[in-house]
Amino acid sequence: RKEVEQDPGPFNVPEGATVAFNCTYSNSASQSFFWYRQDCRKEPKLLMSVYSSGNEDGRFTAQLNRASQYISLLIRDSKLSDSATYLCVVNIVRSNSGYALNFGKGTSLLVTP
Amino acid sequence: SQTIHQWPATLVQPVGSPLSLECTVEGTSNPNLYWYRQAAGRGLQLLFYSVGIGQISSEVPQNLSASRPQDRQFILSSKKLLLSDSGFYLCAWSAHRGNNQPQHFGDGTRLSIL
């Protein structure tokens, strides 16, 4: 089983639509969760952290279900500029007290006029 | 504020040639540093990470190596590049406190091997 799994899409939605992305992770010891956004041929950029109680940032809402090891991202009132690949990211602890992040392969979103 | 610089932005190298990619971070001390590779149409693969000067952890066996000669400098190297080394190389940093810190990426280096 892959450590972080996402539906690759693409999700094609009209402007103004609401769209939801899901992600599952395999390591129950993971403690930190994030959503990143990556535009074509660009670096990933942090969109938002995901907290246990769920959190909202403008049109974006993230949810975490630790029991099911499931993370979601909801985008309301989609804009053309939301078109990008959305990466689900989960932390993994390393034995030397370091840690690293496991990135999903991403879900592609295309918002159309 | 913190910034991360990576160079060059684009690089075309012949098979068998050496490689050196450099990454520097400003505005923070003792960051965790990371090198990732993203092959065309694929996810990010962690190559190396470092929690301090001279401390390098390798995630996957390969013909690449990394070094951290200074606190905010991270270098990715190869003695002899392979065709399979082509990809988008990304350097990232995170704060050293705790394990709930997000990572912030440089602009990346697009490497093509001919």
mmCIF file of C-alpha atoms in Angstrom:
data_model
loop_
_atom_site.group_PDB
_atom_site.id
_atom_site.type_symbol
_atom_site.label_atom_id
_atom_site.label_comp_id
_atom_site.label_asym_id
_atom_site.label_seq_id
_atom_site.Cartn_x
_atom_site.Cartn_y
_atom_site.Cartn_z
ATOM 1 C CA ARG A 1 0.000 0.000 0.000
ATOM 2 C CA LYS A 2 1.328 3.439 -0.898
ATOM 3 C CA GLU A 3 2.020 5.703 2.071
ATOM 4 C CA VAL A 4 -0.117 8.549 0.777
ATOM 5 C CA GLU A 5 -2.802 7.879 -1.815
ATOM 6 C CA GLN A 6 -4.800 10.386 -3.797
ATOM 7 C CA ASP A 7 -7.143 10.177 -6.753
ATOM 8 C CA PRO A 8 -5.059 11.681 -9.578
ATOM 9 C CA GLY A 9 -8.114 13.141 -11.307
ATOM 10 C CA PRO A 10 -8.341 15.268 -13.315
ATOM 11 C CA PHE A 11 -11.285 17.006 -11.754
ATOM 12 C CA ASN A 12 -12.875 19.361 -14.287
ATOM 13 C CA VAL A 13 -15.310 21.752 -12.620
ATOM 14 C CA PRO A 14 -17.010 24.994 -13.690
ATOM 15 C CA GLU A 15 -16.251 28.278 -11.986
ATOM 16 C CA GLY A 16 -18.199 28.663 -8.772
ATOM 17 C CA ALA A 17 -18.493 24.937 -8.131
ATOM 18 C CA THR A 18 -17.539 23.189 -4.916
ATOM 19 C CA VAL A 19 -15.012 20.397 -5.226
ATOM 20 C CA ALA A 20 -13.591 17.958 -2.676
ATOM 21 C CA PHE A 21 -10.370 15.976 -2.722
ATOM 22 C CA ASN A 22 -9.648 12.985 -0.552
ATOM 23 C CA CYS A 23 -6.455 11.376 0.611
ATOM 24 C CA THR A 24 -5.586 8.325 2.691
ATOM 25 C CA TYR A 25 -2.346 7.590 4.498
ATOM 26 C CA SER A 26 -0.952 4.315 5.773
ATOM 27 C CA ASN A 27 1.241 5.279 8.741
ATOM 28 C CA SER A 28 -0.913 5.591 11.859
ATOM 29 C CA ALA A 29 1.985 7.262 13.694
ATOM 30 C CA SER A 30 1.873 10.310 11.400
ATOM 31 C CA GLN A 31 1.245 13.496 13.321
ATOM 32 C CA SER A 32 1.330 16.362 10.865
ATOM 33 C CA PHE A 33 -0.712 16.847 7.743
ATOM 34 C CA PHE A 34 -0.702 19.452 5.014
ATOM 35 C CA TRP A 35 -2.146 20.351 1.667
ATOM 36 C CA TYR A 36 0.202 21.829 -0.913
ATOM 37 C CA ARG A 37 -0.587 23.302 -4.284
ATOM 38 C CA GLN A 38 1.671 22.834 -7.304
ATOM 39 C CA ASP A 39 1.261 24.770 -10.525
ATOM 40 C CA CYS A 40 2.571 23.296 -13.762
ATOM 41 C CA ARG A 41 6.382 23.231 -13.812
ATOM 42 C CA LYS A 42 6.588 25.106 -10.519
ATOM 43 C CA GLU A 43 7.556 24.214 -6.967
ATOM 44 C CA PRO A 44 4.923 23.020 -4.451
ATOM 45 C CA LYS A 45 3.600 25.751 -2.186
ATOM 46 C CA LEU A 46 1.992 25.265 1.186
ATOM 47 C CA LEU A 47 -1.756 25.776 0.973
ATOM 48 C CA MET A 48 -2.697 24.933 4.548
ATOM 49 C CA SER A 49 -1.925 22.723 7.491
ATOM 50 C CA VAL A 50 -4.592 20.234 8.559
ATOM 51 C CA TYR A 51 -5.587 20.150 12.208
ATOM 52 C CA SER A 52 -7.434 17.434 14.107
ATOM 53 C CA SER A 53 -10.506 19.597 14.645
ATOM 54 C CA GLY A 54 -10.642 20.641 11.010
ATOM 55 C CA ASN A 55 -9.751 24.111 9.824
ATOM 56 C CA GLU A 56 -10.826 26.675 7.307
ATOM 57 C CA ASP A 57 -8.937 29.313 5.358
ATOM 58 C CA GLY A 58 -11.255 31.409 3.220
ATOM 59 C CA ARG A 59 -12.771 29.161 0.567
ATOM 60 C CA PHE A 60 -10.657 26.185 1.640
ATOM 61 C CA THR A 61 -11.613 23.694 4.357
ATOM 62 C CA ALA A 62 -9.430 20.817 5.496
ATOM 63 C CA GLN A 63 -10.561 17.855 7.565
ATOM 64 C CA LEU A 64 -8.679 15.044 9.261
ATOM 65 C CA ASN A 65 -10.058 11.682 10.370
ATOM 66 C CA ARG A 66 -7.333 9.899 12.335
ATOM 67 C CA ALA A 67 -9.385 6.771 12.912
ATOM 68 C CA SER A 68 -9.851 6.256 9.181
ATOM 69 C CA GLN A 69 -6.452 7.804 8.287
ATOM 70 C CA TYR A 70 -8.196 10.084 5.868
ATOM 71 C CA ILE A 71 -7.699 13.739 4.943
ATOM 72 C CA SER A 72 -9.904 15.933 2.799
ATOM 73 C CA LEU A 73 -9.787 19.332 1.147
ATOM 74 C CA LEU A 74 -12.926 21.214 0.163
ATOM 75 C CA ILE A 75 -12.786 24.187 -2.189
ATOM 76 C CA ARG A 76 -15.879 26.364 -2.382
ATOM 77 C CA ASP A 77 -16.729 28.863 -5.115
ATOM 78 C CA SER A 78 -13.926 27.625 -7.387
ATOM 79 C CA LYS A 79 -11.916 30.227 -9.292
ATOM 80 C CA LEU A 80 -10.029 29.811 -12.534
ATOM 81 C CA SER A 81 -6.859 30.483 -10.542
ATOM 82 C CA ASP A 82 -7.518 27.392 -8.407
ATOM 83 C CA SER A 83 -6.490 25.218 -11.353
ATOM 84 C CA ALA A 84 -3.435 23.311 -10.165
ATOM 85 C CA THR A 85 -2.358 19.996 -8.695
ATOM 86 C CA TYR A 86 -3.156 19.548 -5.003
ATOM 87 C CA LEU A 87 -0.737 17.452 -2.991
ATOM 88 C CA CYS A 88 -1.680 15.650 0.202
ATOM 89 C CA VAL A 89 1.295 15.550 2.569
ATOM 90 C CA VAL A 90 1.897 13.517 5.719
ATOM 91 C CA ASN A 91 4.905 13.606 8.025
ATOM 92 C CA ILE A 92 7.067 10.596 8.817
ATOM 93 C CA VAL A 93 9.454 10.399 11.740
ATOM 94 C CA ARG A 94 13.023 9.288 11.159
ATOM 95 C CA SER A 95 15.216 7.458 13.630
ATOM 96 C CA ASN A 96 17.794 10.244 13.955
ATOM 97 C CA SER A 97 15.214 12.630 15.372
ATOM 98 C CA GLY A 98 14.684 14.108 12.003
ATOM 99 C CA TYR A 99 11.506 13.837 10.104
ATOM 100 C CA ALA A 100 10.449 14.049 6.526
ATOM 101 C CA LEU A 101 7.261 14.540 4.580
ATOM 102 C CA ASN A 102 5.580 11.990 2.351
ATOM 103 C CA PHE A 103 3.895 13.586 -0.631
ATOM 104 C CA GLY A 104 0.983 12.102 -2.485
ATOM 105 C CA LYS A 105 1.205 12.222 -6.273
ATOM 106 C CA GLY A 106 -1.441 14.892 -6.338
ATOM 107 C CA THR A 107 -4.934 15.499 -7.631
ATOM 108 C CA SER A 108 -5.256 17.626 -10.721
ATOM 109 C CA LEU A 109 -7.958 20.316 -10.763
ATOM 110 C CA LEU A 110 -9.067 22.265 -13.809
ATOM 111 C CA VAL A 111 -11.600 25.037 -13.274
ATOM 112 C CA THR A 112 -13.291 26.084 -16.493
ATOM 113 C CA PRO A 113 -15.164 29.302 -17.372
ATOM 114 C CA SER B 1 11.410 36.636 6.491
ATOM 115 C CA GLN B 2 12.924 33.380 5.333
ATOM 116 C CA THR B 3 13.915 32.790 1.738
ATOM 117 C CA ILE B 4 15.368 29.834 -0.085
ATOM 118 C CA HIS B 5 17.478 30.072 -3.216
ATOM 119 C CA GLN B 6 18.268 27.337 -5.671
ATOM 120 C CA TRP B 7 20.391 27.463 -8.767
ATOM 121 C CA PRO B 8 20.620 27.004 -11.626
ATOM 122 C CA ALA B 9 16.979 27.050 -12.707
ATOM 123 C CA THR B 10 17.644 24.910 -15.758
ATOM 124 C CA LEU B 11 20.540 22.618 -16.590
ATOM 125 C CA VAL B 12 21.339 20.390 -19.554
ATOM 126 C CA GLN B 13 24.145 17.910 -18.996
ATOM 127 C CA PRO B 14 25.593 14.989 -20.966
ATOM 128 C CA VAL B 15 25.513 11.468 -19.569
ATOM 129 C CA GLY B 16 28.584 10.785 -17.453
ATOM 130 C CA SER B 17 29.222 14.411 -16.534
ATOM 131 C CA PRO B 18 29.364 15.632 -12.917
ATOM 132 C CA LEU B 19 26.638 17.607 -11.185
ATOM 133 C CA SER B 20 26.507 20.210 -8.472
ATOM 134 C CA LEU B 21 23.272 21.916 -7.439
ATOM 135 C CA GLU B 22 23.321 24.449 -4.663
ATOM 136 C CA CYS B 23 20.662 25.600 -2.244
ATOM 137 C CA THR B 24 20.890 28.299 0.395
ATOM 138 C CA VAL B 25 18.453 29.506 2.998
ATOM 139 C CA GLU B 26 18.294 32.981 4.518
ATOM 140 C CA GLY B 27 16.488 34.374 7.516
ATOM 141 C CA THR B 28 16.600 31.311 9.745
ATOM 142 C CA SER B 29 19.132 29.312 11.746
ATOM 143 C CA ASN B 30 19.659 25.574 11.995
ATOM 144 C CA PRO B 31 16.950 24.620 9.516
ATOM 145 C CA ASN B 32 16.193 21.079 8.431
ATOM 146 C CA LEU B 33 17.097 20.834 4.749
ATOM 147 C CA TYR B 34 15.830 18.468 2.062
ATOM 148 C CA TRP B 35 16.466 17.463 -1.536
ATOM 149 C CA TYR B 36 13.592 16.020 -3.586
ATOM 150 C CA ARG B 37 13.312 14.862 -7.161
ATOM 151 C CA GLN B 38 10.141 14.926 -9.206
ATOM 152 C CA ALA B 39 10.274 12.909 -12.417
ATOM 153 C CA ALA B 40 7.904 13.866 -15.224
ATOM 154 C CA GLY B 41 4.318 12.984 -14.293
ATOM 155 C CA ARG B 42 5.321 11.542 -10.933
ATOM 156 C CA GLY B 43 5.243 12.522 -7.279
ATOM 157 C CA LEU B 44 8.018 14.017 -5.186
ATOM 158 C CA GLN B 45 10.678 11.577 -4.061
ATOM 159 C CA LEU B 46 12.751 12.484 -1.026
ATOM 160 C CA LEU B 47 16.443 11.992 -1.804
ATOM 161 C CA PHE B 48 18.281 13.410 1.207
ATOM 162 C CA TYR B 49 17.590 15.337 4.366
ATOM 163 C CA SER B 50 19.804 17.019 6.909
ATOM 164 C CA VAL B 51 19.149 18.063 10.493
ATOM 165 C CA GLY B 52 22.497 19.842 10.932
ATOM 166 C CA ILE B 53 25.913 20.644 9.473
ATOM 167 C CA GLY B 54 27.600 17.516 8.165
ATOM 168 C CA GLN B 55 24.563 15.357 8.976
ATOM 169 C CA ILE B 56 23.090 13.763 5.864
ATOM 170 C CA SER B 57 20.508 11.008 5.658
ATOM 171 C CA SER B 58 19.892 9.256 2.376
ATOM 172 C CA GLU B 59 16.449 7.957 1.575
ATOM 173 C CA VAL B 60 17.099 5.971 -1.587
ATOM 174 C CA PRO B 61 20.183 4.307 -3.064
ATOM 175 C CA GLN B 62 21.410 6.162 -6.104
ATOM 176 C CA ASN B 63 24.435 7.765 -7.684
ATOM 177 C CA LEU B 64 23.734 11.113 -6.065
ATOM 178 C CA SER B 65 25.226 12.502 -2.866
ATOM 179 C CA ALA B 66 24.499 15.496 -0.665
ATOM 180 C CA SER B 67 26.606 17.674 1.604
ATOM 181 C CA ARG B 68 25.919 20.421 4.106
ATOM 182 C CA PRO B 69 29.143 22.383 4.558
ATOM 183 C CA GLN B 70 27.434 25.307 6.283
ATOM 184 C CA ASP B 71 24.310 25.705 8.369
ATOM 185 C CA ARG B 72 22.206 27.145 5.569
ATOM 186 C CA GLN B 73 23.835 25.551 2.541
ATOM 187 C CA PHE B 74 22.839 22.233 1.013
ATOM 188 C CA ILE B 75 24.520 20.785 -2.065
ATOM 189 C CA LEU B 76 23.432 17.931 -4.299
ATOM 190 C CA SER B 77 26.180 16.258 -6.329
ATOM 191 C CA SER B 78 26.954 13.440 -8.675
ATOM 192 C CA LYS B 79 30.245 12.242 -10.102
ATOM 193 C CA LYS B 80 28.637 10.700 -13.201
ATOM 194 C CA LEU B 81 25.120 11.477 -14.291
ATOM 195 C CA LEU B 82 22.805 8.827 -15.708
ATOM 196 C CA LEU B 83 19.898 9.332 -18.093
ATOM 197 C CA SER B 84 17.573 8.374 -15.243
ATOM 198 C CA ASP B 85 18.787 11.383 -13.235
ATOM 199 C CA SER B 86 16.694 13.706 -15.373
ATOM 200 C CA GLY B 87 13.981 15.468 -13.415
ATOM 201 C CA PHE B 88 12.911 18.448 -11.414
ATOM 202 C CA TYR B 89 15.106 18.839 -8.325
ATOM 203 C CA LEU B 90 13.694 20.731 -5.395
ATOM 204 C CA CYS B 91 15.383 21.928 -2.248
ATOM 205 C CA ALA B 92 13.253 22.616 0.819
ATOM 206 C CA TRP B 93 13.701 23.819 4.377
ATOM 207 C CA SER B 94 11.694 23.533 7.559
ATOM 208 C CA ALA B 95 12.102 24.942 11.036
ATOM 209 C CA HIS B 96 14.045 22.709 13.368
ATOM 210 C CA ARG B 97 11.536 22.827 16.193
ATOM 211 C CA GLY B 98 9.176 19.888 16.589
ATOM 212 C CA ASN B 99 7.865 17.595 13.923
ATOM 213 C CA ASN B 100 4.814 19.547 12.828
ATOM 214 C CA GLN B 101 6.569 22.066 10.632
ATOM 215 C CA PRO B 102 5.703 22.406 6.954
ATOM 216 C CA GLN B 103 8.431 22.512 4.353
ATOM 217 C CA HIS B 104 9.076 25.426 2.042
ATOM 218 C CA PHE B 105 10.500 24.885 -1.401
ATOM 219 C CA GLY B 106 12.932 26.676 -3.638
ATOM 220 C CA ASP B 107 12.076 27.353 -7.255
ATOM 221 C CA GLY B 108 13.666 24.087 -8.359
ATOM 222 C CA THR B 109 16.217 23.052 -10.971
ATOM 223 C CA ARG B 110 15.014 21.366 -14.116
ATOM 224 C CA LEU B 111 17.772 18.901 -15.116
ATOM 225 C CA SER B 112 17.876 17.255 -18.520
ATOM 226 C CA ILE B 113 20.434 14.560 -19.268
ATOM 227 C CA LEU B 114 21.352 14.015 -22.906
#
